[in-house]
mmCIF file of C-alpha atoms and ligand atoms in Angstrom:
data_model
loop_
_atom_site.group_PDB
_atom_site.id
_atom_site.type_symbol
_atom_site.label_atom_id
_atom_site.label_comp_id
_atom_site.label_asym_id
_atom_site.label_seq_id
_atom_site.Cartn_x
_atom_site.Cartn_y
_atom_site.Cartn_z
ATOM 1 C CA UNK A 5 19.716 42.592 62.778
ATOM 2 C CA UNK A 6 18.181 46.066 62.559
ATOM 3 C CA UNK A 7 14.537 47.010 62.719
ATOM 4 C CA UNK A 8 14.034 47.207 58.960
ATOM 5 C CA UNK A 9 15.788 43.932 58.220
ATOM 6 C CA UNK A 10 13.617 42.299 60.896
ATOM 7 C CA UNK A 11 10.436 43.620 59.267
ATOM 8 C CA UNK A 12 11.606 42.588 55.777
ATOM 9 C CA UNK A 13 12.590 39.137 56.899
ATOM 10 C CA UNK A 14 9.703 38.168 59.125
ATOM 11 C CA UNK A 15 6.728 40.323 58.216
ATOM 12 C CA UNK A 16 6.977 41.737 54.692
ATOM 13 C CA UNK A 17 5.240 39.810 51.940
ATOM 14 C CA UNK A 18 3.987 40.908 48.506
ATOM 15 C CA UNK A 19 0.821 42.999 48.861
ATOM 16 C CA UNK A 20 -2.215 40.968 47.867
ATOM 17 C CA UNK A 21 -5.416 42.875 48.385
ATOM 18 C CA UNK A 22 -3.856 46.109 49.639
ATOM 19 C CA UNK A 23 -3.117 48.856 47.106
ATOM 20 C CA UNK A 24 0.044 49.578 49.107
ATOM 21 C CA UNK A 25 1.173 47.286 51.924
ATOM 22 C CA UNK A 26 4.175 47.257 54.249
ATOM 23 C CA UNK A 27 6.988 49.710 53.572
ATOM 24 C CA UNK A 28 5.490 53.136 53.038
ATOM 25 C CA UNK A 29 4.363 55.610 55.700
ATOM 26 C CA UNK A 30 0.793 54.356 55.401
ATOM 27 C CA UNK A 31 -0.768 51.280 53.923
ATOM 28 C CA UNK A 32 -3.445 52.111 51.361
ATOM 29 C CA UNK A 33 -6.429 49.853 51.075
ATOM 30 C CA UNK A 34 -9.769 50.224 49.271
ATOM 31 C CA UNK A 35 -12.879 48.714 50.880
ATOM 32 C CA UNK A 36 -15.413 47.002 48.639
ATOM 33 C CA UNK A 37 -18.193 49.280 47.316
ATOM 34 C CA UNK A 38 -21.300 49.349 49.509
ATOM 35 C CA UNK A 39 -19.493 48.025 52.565
ATOM 36 C CA UNK A 40 -18.755 49.432 55.983
ATOM 37 C CA UNK A 41 -15.441 48.985 57.770
ATOM 38 C CA UNK A 42 -15.344 47.003 61.013
ATOM 39 C CA UNK A 43 -12.304 47.888 63.144
ATOM 40 C CA UNK A 44 -11.021 46.350 66.347
ATOM 41 C CA UNK A 45 -7.808 46.251 68.388
ATOM 42 C CA UNK A 46 -6.582 43.772 70.972
ATOM 43 C CA UNK A 47 -3.317 43.762 72.860
ATOM 44 C CA UNK A 48 -1.619 40.757 74.457
ATOM 45 C CA UNK A 49 0.773 41.487 77.324
ATOM 46 C CA UNK A 50 3.220 38.929 78.693
ATOM 47 C CA UNK A 51 2.273 37.810 82.205
ATOM 48 C CA UNK A 52 -1.284 39.066 81.873
ATOM 49 C CA UNK A 53 -2.567 37.471 78.669
ATOM 50 C CA UNK A 54 0.024 34.785 78.067
ATOM 51 C CA UNK A 55 2.719 32.922 79.960
ATOM 52 C CA UNK A 56 6.371 33.555 79.163
ATOM 53 C CA UNK A 57 6.753 29.875 78.297
ATOM 54 C CA UNK A 58 4.177 29.912 75.499
ATOM 55 C CA UNK A 59 5.291 28.578 72.121
ATOM 56 C CA UNK A 60 5.837 31.591 69.778
ATOM 57 C CA UNK A 61 3.839 29.892 67.008
ATOM 58 C CA UNK A 62 0.844 29.612 69.333
ATOM 59 C CA UNK A 63 1.270 33.234 70.418
ATOM 60 C CA UNK A 64 1.278 34.419 66.788
ATOM 61 C CA UNK A 65 -1.882 32.412 66.219
ATOM 62 C CA UNK A 66 -3.654 33.644 69.332
ATOM 63 C CA UNK A 67 -2.744 37.316 68.889
ATOM 64 C CA UNK A 68 -4.567 37.358 65.563
ATOM 65 C CA UNK A 69 -7.282 34.880 66.608
ATOM 66 C CA UNK A 70 -8.607 37.103 69.400
ATOM 67 C CA UNK A 71 -8.885 39.990 66.917
ATOM 68 C CA UNK A 72 -10.582 37.874 64.247
ATOM 69 C CA UNK A 73 -13.030 36.757 66.924
ATOM 70 C CA UNK A 74 -14.143 40.387 67.372
ATOM 71 C CA UNK A 75 -14.762 40.692 63.636
ATOM 72 C CA UNK A 76 -16.740 37.434 63.643
ATOM 73 C CA UNK A 77 -18.871 38.771 66.496
ATOM 74 C CA UNK A 78 -19.986 41.644 64.251
ATOM 75 C CA UNK A 79 -20.431 39.371 61.201
ATOM 76 C CA UNK A 80 -17.563 41.166 59.420
ATOM 77 C CA UNK A 81 -15.316 39.530 56.831
ATOM 78 C CA UNK A 82 -11.608 39.880 57.753
ATOM 79 C CA UNK A 83 -9.537 41.878 55.249
ATOM 80 C CA UNK A 84 -6.347 43.335 56.740
ATOM 81 C CA UNK A 85 -4.445 43.961 59.955
ATOM 82 C CA UNK A 86 -1.699 46.063 61.535
ATOM 83 C CA UNK A 87 0.828 44.517 63.931
ATOM 84 C CA UNK A 88 2.515 46.530 66.674
ATOM 85 C CA UNK A 89 5.239 44.571 68.318
ATOM 86 C CA UNK A 90 7.407 45.377 71.320
ATOM 87 C CA UNK A 91 10.271 42.892 71.723
ATOM 88 C CA UNK A 92 12.990 42.677 74.395
ATOM 89 C CA UNK A 93 15.557 41.483 71.795
ATOM 90 C CA UNK A 94 15.801 40.107 68.264
ATOM 91 C CA UNK A 95 15.354 36.373 68.683
ATOM 92 C CA UNK A 96 15.222 34.830 65.210
ATOM 93 C CA UNK A 97 13.871 31.508 66.417
ATOM 94 C CA UNK A 98 11.080 33.274 68.277
ATOM 95 C CA UNK A 99 10.300 35.595 65.354
ATOM 96 C CA UNK A 100 10.114 32.824 62.779
ATOM 97 C CA UNK A 101 7.762 30.761 64.975
ATOM 98 C CA UNK A 102 5.638 33.783 65.797
ATOM 99 C CA UNK A 103 5.322 34.921 62.173
ATOM 100 C CA UNK A 104 4.545 31.385 61.010
ATOM 101 C CA UNK A 105 1.685 31.025 63.511
ATOM 102 C CA UNK A 106 0.437 34.487 62.608
ATOM 103 C CA UNK A 107 0.514 34.055 58.823
ATOM 104 C CA UNK A 108 -0.954 30.550 58.841
ATOM 105 C CA UNK A 109 -4.073 31.860 60.567
ATOM 106 C CA UNK A 110 -4.073 35.100 58.520
ATOM 107 C CA UNK A 111 -3.999 33.138 55.252
ATOM 108 C CA UNK A 112 -6.735 30.774 56.418
ATOM 109 C CA UNK A 113 -9.001 33.787 56.946
ATOM 110 C CA UNK A 114 -7.883 35.893 53.966
ATOM 111 C CA UNK A 115 -6.552 38.634 56.240
ATOM 112 C CA UNK A 116 -3.451 40.503 55.035
ATOM 113 C CA UNK A 117 -0.735 42.107 57.193
ATOM 114 C CA UNK A 118 -0.414 45.618 55.714
ATOM 115 C CA UNK A 119 1.686 47.492 58.284
ATOM 116 C CA UNK A 120 2.535 48.046 61.895
ATOM 117 C CA UNK A 121 5.239 49.195 64.245
ATOM 118 C CA UNK A 122 8.248 47.512 65.819
ATOM 119 C CA UNK A 123 10.092 48.657 68.898
ATOM 120 C CA UNK A 124 12.311 47.337 71.671
ATOM 121 C CA UNK A 125 10.666 46.862 75.071
ATOM 122 C CA UNK A 126 8.786 44.302 77.179
ATOM 123 C CA UNK A 127 7.111 41.607 75.062
ATOM 124 C CA UNK A 128 3.785 42.978 73.907
ATOM 125 C CA UNK A 129 1.757 42.128 70.799
ATOM 126 C CA UNK A 130 -0.908 44.532 69.647
ATOM 127 C CA UNK A 131 -3.031 43.943 66.551
ATOM 128 C CA UNK A 132 -5.558 46.196 64.859
ATOM 129 C CA UNK A 133 -7.795 44.289 62.518
ATOM 130 C CA UNK A 134 -9.960 45.581 59.675
ATOM 131 C CA UNK A 135 -12.927 43.824 58.196
ATOM 132 C CA UNK A 136 -15.874 44.774 56.092
ATOM 133 C CA UNK A 137 -19.565 44.113 56.150
ATOM 134 C CA UNK A 138 -22.304 45.057 53.644
ATOM 135 C CA UNK A 139 -23.751 48.386 54.787
ATOM 136 C CA UNK A 140 -26.004 48.067 57.858
ATOM 137 C CA UNK A 141 -25.676 44.287 58.098
ATOM 138 C CA UNK A 142 -23.248 44.225 61.012
ATOM 139 C CA UNK A 143 -24.701 42.299 63.954
ATOM 140 C CA UNK A 144 -24.505 44.377 67.110
ATOM 141 C CA UNK A 145 -25.043 43.666 70.805
ATOM 142 C CA UNK A 146 -28.169 45.787 70.918
ATOM 143 C CA UNK A 147 -30.590 43.781 68.745
ATOM 144 C CA UNK A 148 -31.806 40.937 71.004
ATOM 145 C CA UNK A 149 -35.614 40.656 71.146
ATOM 146 C CA UNK A 150 -37.826 39.192 73.877
ATOM 147 C CA UNK A 151 -38.617 35.571 72.931
ATOM 148 C CA UNK A 152 -35.422 35.056 70.886
ATOM 149 C CA UNK A 153 -33.511 31.815 71.290
ATOM 150 C CA UNK A 154 -30.084 32.103 72.882
ATOM 151 C CA UNK A 155 -27.161 30.186 71.339
ATOM 152 C CA UNK A 156 -23.455 29.657 71.841
ATOM 153 C CA UNK A 157 -20.987 28.265 69.314
ATOM 154 C CA UNK A 158 -18.441 25.510 69.867
ATOM 155 C CA UNK A 159 -17.085 24.732 73.309
ATOM 156 C CA UNK A 160 -16.746 26.726 76.512
ATOM 157 C CA UNK A 161 -14.715 26.427 79.684
ATOM 158 C CA UNK A 162 -11.716 24.394 78.535
ATOM 159 C CA UNK A 163 -9.331 27.361 78.357
ATOM 160 C CA UNK A 164 -10.102 28.173 81.980
ATOM 161 C CA UNK A 165 -9.538 24.579 82.964
ATOM 162 C CA UNK A 166 -6.077 24.732 81.374
ATOM 163 C CA UNK A 167 -5.310 28.038 83.087
ATOM 164 C CA UNK A 168 -6.228 26.626 86.492
ATOM 165 C CA UNK A 169 -4.042 23.626 85.791
ATOM 166 C CA UNK A 170 -1.119 25.939 84.913
ATOM 167 C CA UNK A 171 -1.804 27.739 88.197
ATOM 168 C CA UNK A 172 -1.712 24.400 90.029
ATOM 169 C CA UNK A 173 -5.160 24.883 91.533
ATOM 170 C CA UNK A 174 -6.248 21.531 90.097
ATOM 171 C CA UNK A 175 -4.672 18.487 88.571
ATOM 172 C CA UNK A 176 -5.921 17.073 85.264
ATOM 173 C CA UNK A 177 -5.297 13.756 83.506
ATOM 174 C CA UNK A 178 -2.597 14.396 80.854
ATOM 175 C CA UNK A 179 -4.891 13.925 77.816
ATOM 176 C CA UNK A 180 -7.475 16.291 79.307
ATOM 177 C CA UNK A 181 -4.783 18.855 80.038
ATOM 178 C CA UNK A 182 -3.412 18.712 76.477
ATOM 179 C CA UNK A 183 -6.877 19.156 74.964
ATOM 180 C CA UNK A 184 -7.732 22.025 77.314
ATOM 181 C CA UNK A 185 -4.356 23.634 76.686
ATOM 182 C CA UNK A 186 -4.874 23.611 72.920
ATOM 183 C CA UNK A 187 -8.195 25.405 73.453
ATOM 184 C CA UNK A 188 -6.418 28.011 75.579
ATOM 185 C CA UNK A 189 -3.426 28.502 73.291
ATOM 186 C CA UNK A 190 -4.979 28.021 69.850
ATOM 187 C CA UNK A 191 -8.546 29.341 69.821
ATOM 188 C CA UNK A 192 -10.299 29.105 66.435
ATOM 189 C CA UNK A 193 -12.089 32.333 65.535
ATOM 190 C CA UNK A 194 -15.631 31.609 64.323
ATOM 191 C CA UNK A 195 -15.394 33.714 61.177
ATOM 192 C CA UNK A 196 -17.518 31.533 58.877
ATOM 193 C CA UNK A 197 -20.339 31.179 61.388
ATOM 194 C CA UNK A 198 -20.317 34.877 62.320
ATOM 195 C CA UNK A 199 -20.509 35.978 58.692
ATOM 196 C CA UNK A 200 -23.195 33.422 57.818
ATOM 197 C CA UNK A 201 -25.418 34.741 60.631
ATOM 198 C CA UNK A 202 -25.927 38.071 58.823
ATOM 199 C CA UNK A 203 -29.660 38.650 58.529
ATOM 200 C CA UNK A 204 -30.308 35.700 60.864
ATOM 201 C CA UNK A 205 -28.967 36.574 64.323
ATOM 202 C CA UNK A 206 -30.539 39.591 66.011
ATOM 203 C CA UNK A 207 -27.541 40.210 68.302
ATOM 204 C CA UNK A 208 -24.097 38.737 68.788
ATOM 205 C CA UNK A 209 -20.913 39.071 70.854
ATOM 206 C CA UNK A 210 -17.783 36.995 71.248
ATOM 207 C CA UNK A 211 -17.015 35.297 74.537
ATOM 208 C CA UNK A 212 -13.656 36.485 75.802
ATOM 209 C CA UNK A 213 -14.422 37.228 79.454
ATOM 210 C CA UNK A 214 -16.840 34.390 80.200
ATOM 211 C CA UNK A 215 -20.356 33.589 78.944
ATOM 212 C CA UNK A 216 -22.284 35.323 81.728
ATOM 213 C CA UNK A 217 -20.248 38.514 81.463
ATOM 214 C CA UNK A 218 -20.350 38.763 77.677
ATOM 215 C CA UNK A 219 -24.020 37.780 77.477
ATOM 216 C CA UNK A 220 -24.554 40.468 80.097
ATOM 217 C CA UNK A 221 -23.267 43.055 77.578
ATOM 218 C CA UNK A 222 -25.890 41.905 75.045
ATOM 219 C CA UNK A 223 -28.667 42.037 77.647
ATOM 220 C CA UNK A 224 -27.683 45.522 78.771
ATOM 221 C CA UNK A 225 -27.354 46.887 75.229
ATOM 222 C CA UNK A 226 -30.667 45.269 74.201
ATOM 223 C CA UNK A 227 -32.482 46.112 77.479
ATOM 224 C CA UNK A 228 -33.693 42.553 77.984
ATOM 225 C CA UNK A 229 -32.929 39.601 80.249
ATOM 226 C CA UNK A 230 -32.318 35.895 79.662
ATOM 227 C CA UNK A 231 -32.969 32.453 81.064
ATOM 228 C CA UNK A 232 -30.221 29.863 80.682
ATOM 229 C CA UNK A 233 -31.218 26.224 81.157
ATOM 230 C CA UNK A 234 -28.397 24.692 83.153
ATOM 231 C CA UNK A 235 -29.058 21.193 81.750
ATOM 232 C CA UNK A 236 -28.235 22.558 78.271
ATOM 233 C CA UNK A 237 -24.725 23.717 79.156
ATOM 234 C CA UNK A 238 -23.352 20.450 80.500
ATOM 235 C CA UNK A 239 -21.924 19.237 77.208
ATOM 236 C CA UNK A 240 -20.309 22.516 76.251
ATOM 237 C CA UNK A 241 -16.904 21.695 77.684
ATOM 238 C CA UNK A 242 -14.854 19.817 75.087
ATOM 239 C CA UNK A 243 -13.027 17.877 77.782
ATOM 240 C CA UNK A 244 -16.089 17.048 79.881
ATOM 241 C CA UNK A 245 -16.494 13.580 78.375
ATOM 242 C CA UNK A 246 -12.837 12.707 78.960
ATOM 243 C CA UNK A 247 -12.777 12.843 82.753
ATOM 244 C CA UNK A 248 -15.167 13.151 85.655
ATOM 245 C CA UNK A 249 -15.112 16.920 86.008
ATOM 246 C CA UNK A 250 -16.878 17.973 89.226
ATOM 247 C CA UNK A 251 -20.196 19.571 88.271
ATOM 248 C CA UNK A 252 -19.541 22.768 90.202
ATOM 249 C CA UNK A 253 -16.195 23.259 88.440
ATOM 250 C CA UNK A 254 -17.728 22.504 85.048
ATOM 251 C CA UNK A 255 -20.478 25.056 85.575
ATOM 252 C CA UNK A 256 -18.021 27.701 86.706
ATOM 253 C CA UNK A 257 -15.670 27.128 83.764
ATOM 254 C CA UNK A 258 -18.483 27.123 81.189
ATOM 255 C CA UNK A 259 -20.388 30.099 82.613
ATOM 256 C CA UNK A 260 -17.530 32.306 83.737
ATOM 257 C CA UNK A 261 -14.282 30.804 82.456
ATOM 258 C CA UNK A 262 -13.055 33.318 79.893
ATOM 259 C CA UNK A 263 -10.647 33.074 76.930
ATOM 260 C CA UNK A 264 -13.171 30.983 74.963
ATOM 261 C CA UNK A 265 -13.446 33.037 71.739
ATOM 262 C CA UNK A 266 -16.783 31.499 70.880
ATOM 263 C CA UNK A 267 -19.881 33.421 69.779
ATOM 264 C CA UNK A 268 -23.011 34.052 71.839
ATOM 265 C CA UNK A 269 -25.977 35.120 69.698
ATOM 266 C CA UNK A 270 -29.749 35.421 69.594
ATOM 267 C CA UNK A 271 -32.228 34.443 66.844
ATOM 268 C CA UNK A 272 -35.988 34.413 66.419
ATOM 269 C CA UNK A 273 -37.298 30.870 67.238
ATOM 270 C CA UNK A 274 -38.620 30.452 63.655
ATOM 271 C CA UNK A 275 -34.950 30.381 62.563
ATOM 272 C CA UNK A 276 -33.998 27.176 64.416
ATOM 273 C CA UNK A 277 -33.643 24.970 61.339
ATOM 274 C CA UNK A 278 -31.824 27.683 59.474
ATOM 275 C CA UNK A 279 -29.339 28.118 62.327
ATOM 276 C CA UNK A 280 -28.823 24.360 62.412
ATOM 277 C CA UNK A 281 -28.064 24.217 58.673
ATOM 278 C CA UNK A 282 -25.637 27.167 58.912
ATOM 279 C CA UNK A 283 -23.883 25.390 61.767
ATOM 280 C CA UNK A 284 -23.481 22.251 59.644
ATOM 281 C CA UNK A 285 -22.341 24.248 56.599
ATOM 282 C CA UNK A 286 -19.698 26.063 58.673
ATOM 283 C CA UNK A 287 -18.587 22.946 60.535
ATOM 284 C CA UNK A 288 -19.111 24.767 63.841
ATOM 285 C CA UNK A 289 -21.465 23.229 66.375
ATOM 286 C CA UNK A 290 -24.010 25.506 68.014
ATOM 287 C CA UNK A 291 -26.010 24.853 71.171
ATOM 288 C CA UNK A 292 -29.274 26.499 72.141
ATOM 289 C CA UNK A 293 -28.963 27.265 75.831
ATOM 290 C CA UNK A 294 -31.991 29.393 76.671
ATOM 291 C CA UNK A 295 -34.029 32.387 75.622
ATOM 292 C CA UNK A 296 -34.372 36.144 75.908
ATOM 293 C CA UNK A 297 -36.892 37.483 78.415
ATOM 294 C CA UNK A 298 -38.599 40.783 79.181
ATOM 295 C CA UNK A 299 -37.581 40.293 82.825
ATOM 296 C CA UNK A 300 -34.204 42.074 82.774
ATOM 297 C CA UNK A 301 -32.474 39.515 85.016
ATOM 298 C CA UNK A 302 -30.124 36.796 83.814
ATOM 299 C CA UNK A 303 -31.474 33.611 85.447
ATOM 300 C CA UNK A 304 -29.969 30.123 85.554
ATOM 301 C CA UNK A 305 -32.767 27.533 85.579
ATOM 302 C CA UNK A 306 -32.664 23.938 86.795
ATOM 303 C CA UNK A 307 -34.665 21.318 84.898
ATOM 304 C CA UNK A 308 -37.579 21.625 87.364
ATOM 305 C CA UNK A 309 -37.730 25.364 86.663
ATOM 306 C CA UNK A 310 -36.164 26.382 89.987
ATOM 307 C CA UNK A 311 -33.558 29.133 89.907
ATOM 308 C CA UNK A 312 -29.909 28.249 90.558
ATOM 309 C CA UNK A 313 -28.255 30.897 92.747
ATOM 310 C CA UNK A 314 -25.832 32.798 90.518
ATOM 311 C CA UNK A 315 -22.616 32.975 92.491
ATOM 312 C CA UNK A 316 -20.462 32.875 89.398
ATOM 313 C CA UNK A 317 -19.356 36.487 89.369
ATOM 314 C CA UNK A 318 -16.876 35.680 92.135
ATOM 315 C CA UNK A 319 -15.192 33.129 89.890
ATOM 316 C CA UNK A 320 -12.369 35.514 88.989
ATOM 317 C CA UNK A 321 -10.980 35.121 92.479
ATOM 318 C CA UNK A 322 -10.858 31.369 92.695
ATOM 319 C CA UNK A 323 -7.234 30.377 92.811
HETATM 320 P P1 ADP B 423 7.238 55.093 60.303
HETATM 321 O O1 ADP B 423 8.431 55.424 61.146
HETATM 322 O O2 ADP B 423 7.156 55.883 59.038
HETATM 323 O O3 ADP B 423 5.962 55.022 61.049
HETATM 324 P P2 ADP B 423 8.340 52.517 60.482
HETATM 325 O O4 ADP B 423 9.774 52.854 60.213
HETATM 326 O O5 ADP B 423 7.909 52.338 61.887
HETATM 327 O O6 ADP B 423 7.463 53.600 59.771
HETATM 328 O O7 ADP B 423 7.951 51.222 59.666
HETATM 329 C C1 ADP B 423 8.362 51.038 58.314
HETATM 330 C C2 ADP B 423 7.307 50.230 57.592
HETATM 331 O O8 ADP B 423 7.241 48.927 58.149
HETATM 332 C C3 ADP B 423 5.913 50.816 57.650
HETATM 333 O O9 ADP B 423 5.275 50.564 56.426
HETATM 334 C C4 ADP B 423 5.248 50.014 58.757
HETATM 335 O O10 ADP B 423 3.848 49.910 58.566
HETATM 336 C C5 ADP B 423 5.937 48.667 58.608
HETATM 337 N N1 ADP B 423 6.035 47.899 59.862
HETATM 338 C C6 ADP B 423 6.730 48.232 60.967
HETATM 339 N N2 ADP B 423 6.622 47.266 61.912
HETATM 340 C C7 ADP B 423 5.823 46.306 61.393
HETATM 341 C C8 ADP B 423 5.338 45.062 61.862
HETATM 342 N N3 ADP B 423 5.609 44.582 63.095
HETATM 343 N N4 ADP B 423 4.540 44.342 61.039
HETATM 344 C C9 ADP B 423 4.224 44.819 59.822
HETATM 345 N N5 ADP B 423 4.659 45.962 59.307
HETATM 346 C C10 ADP B 423 5.464 46.723 60.074
HETATM 347 MG MG1 MG B 424 6.707 57.501 58.499
#
């Protein structure tokens, strides 16, 4: 099968929202009047971002999910994407699984594949996603205000738990492993919540490298600090109720795990009920974990107000 047959068979579909989709030198696409474009690219490399054994359907899902998560973090509505694919060989079974996982998620979020590039080489999946947001309503990292509440969406830490299990650094009960693995391999981008927080959240980012690191980007851009109440993070791990996870491990996975694709955002405290109702409407739980401070440090507080030493930056090296 040649390059063009491959594209026709696995990636070309009738253009929906695009003026011109796959097949010409450029795709042509008209943004809605009064909107700004939100653009982001993310590349997944075999061995670094995924294991060679991963199911192609899950890889198709995740490659787009991590990009949609960036759009959600800016409160942008997904519209279209480009797919650049490097493949060692034409494997029809792999391609049909991959494209199925990709298109199922794309359709669920109204995001259309409008072009890309295909070449032979080491397995590498690169997606550029395009969204739109009403002019000047994008939520950036720089808007957090002193006194704002600090929230995270969904669940944190499970993907890291699965990764450590794959690395054989810990052993999990089978049901816990399966649940954690699905969080690692099939993250759900928080599109609905991100978009609904327009005009409500003062700052937002998605959590791809771990809560403390990604929150750190917000604090730096906003020139503020934060207090996180440790007692408020203990239920964030989806699997925490299903086994007796050692507290130290739980804290490390939640605070510095990575690969979560949840949202971290800030809101004025008068918006608490509003945030709660948006969370219910979107079907995405949110947890208030602390607040923004004028003190530029990021502090972890115990229930008695004492400060927990933050040794979590070294987490990357635990093996
Ligand atoms: P060109 O050489 O003019 O850049 P290509 O021959 O690489 O174009 O691609 C032909 C068409 O197929 C283009 O419209 C391109 O956007 C599209 N395309 C190529 N690879 C992919 C892919 N992996 N997914 C979607 N569209 C693709
Ligand atoms: Mg061309």
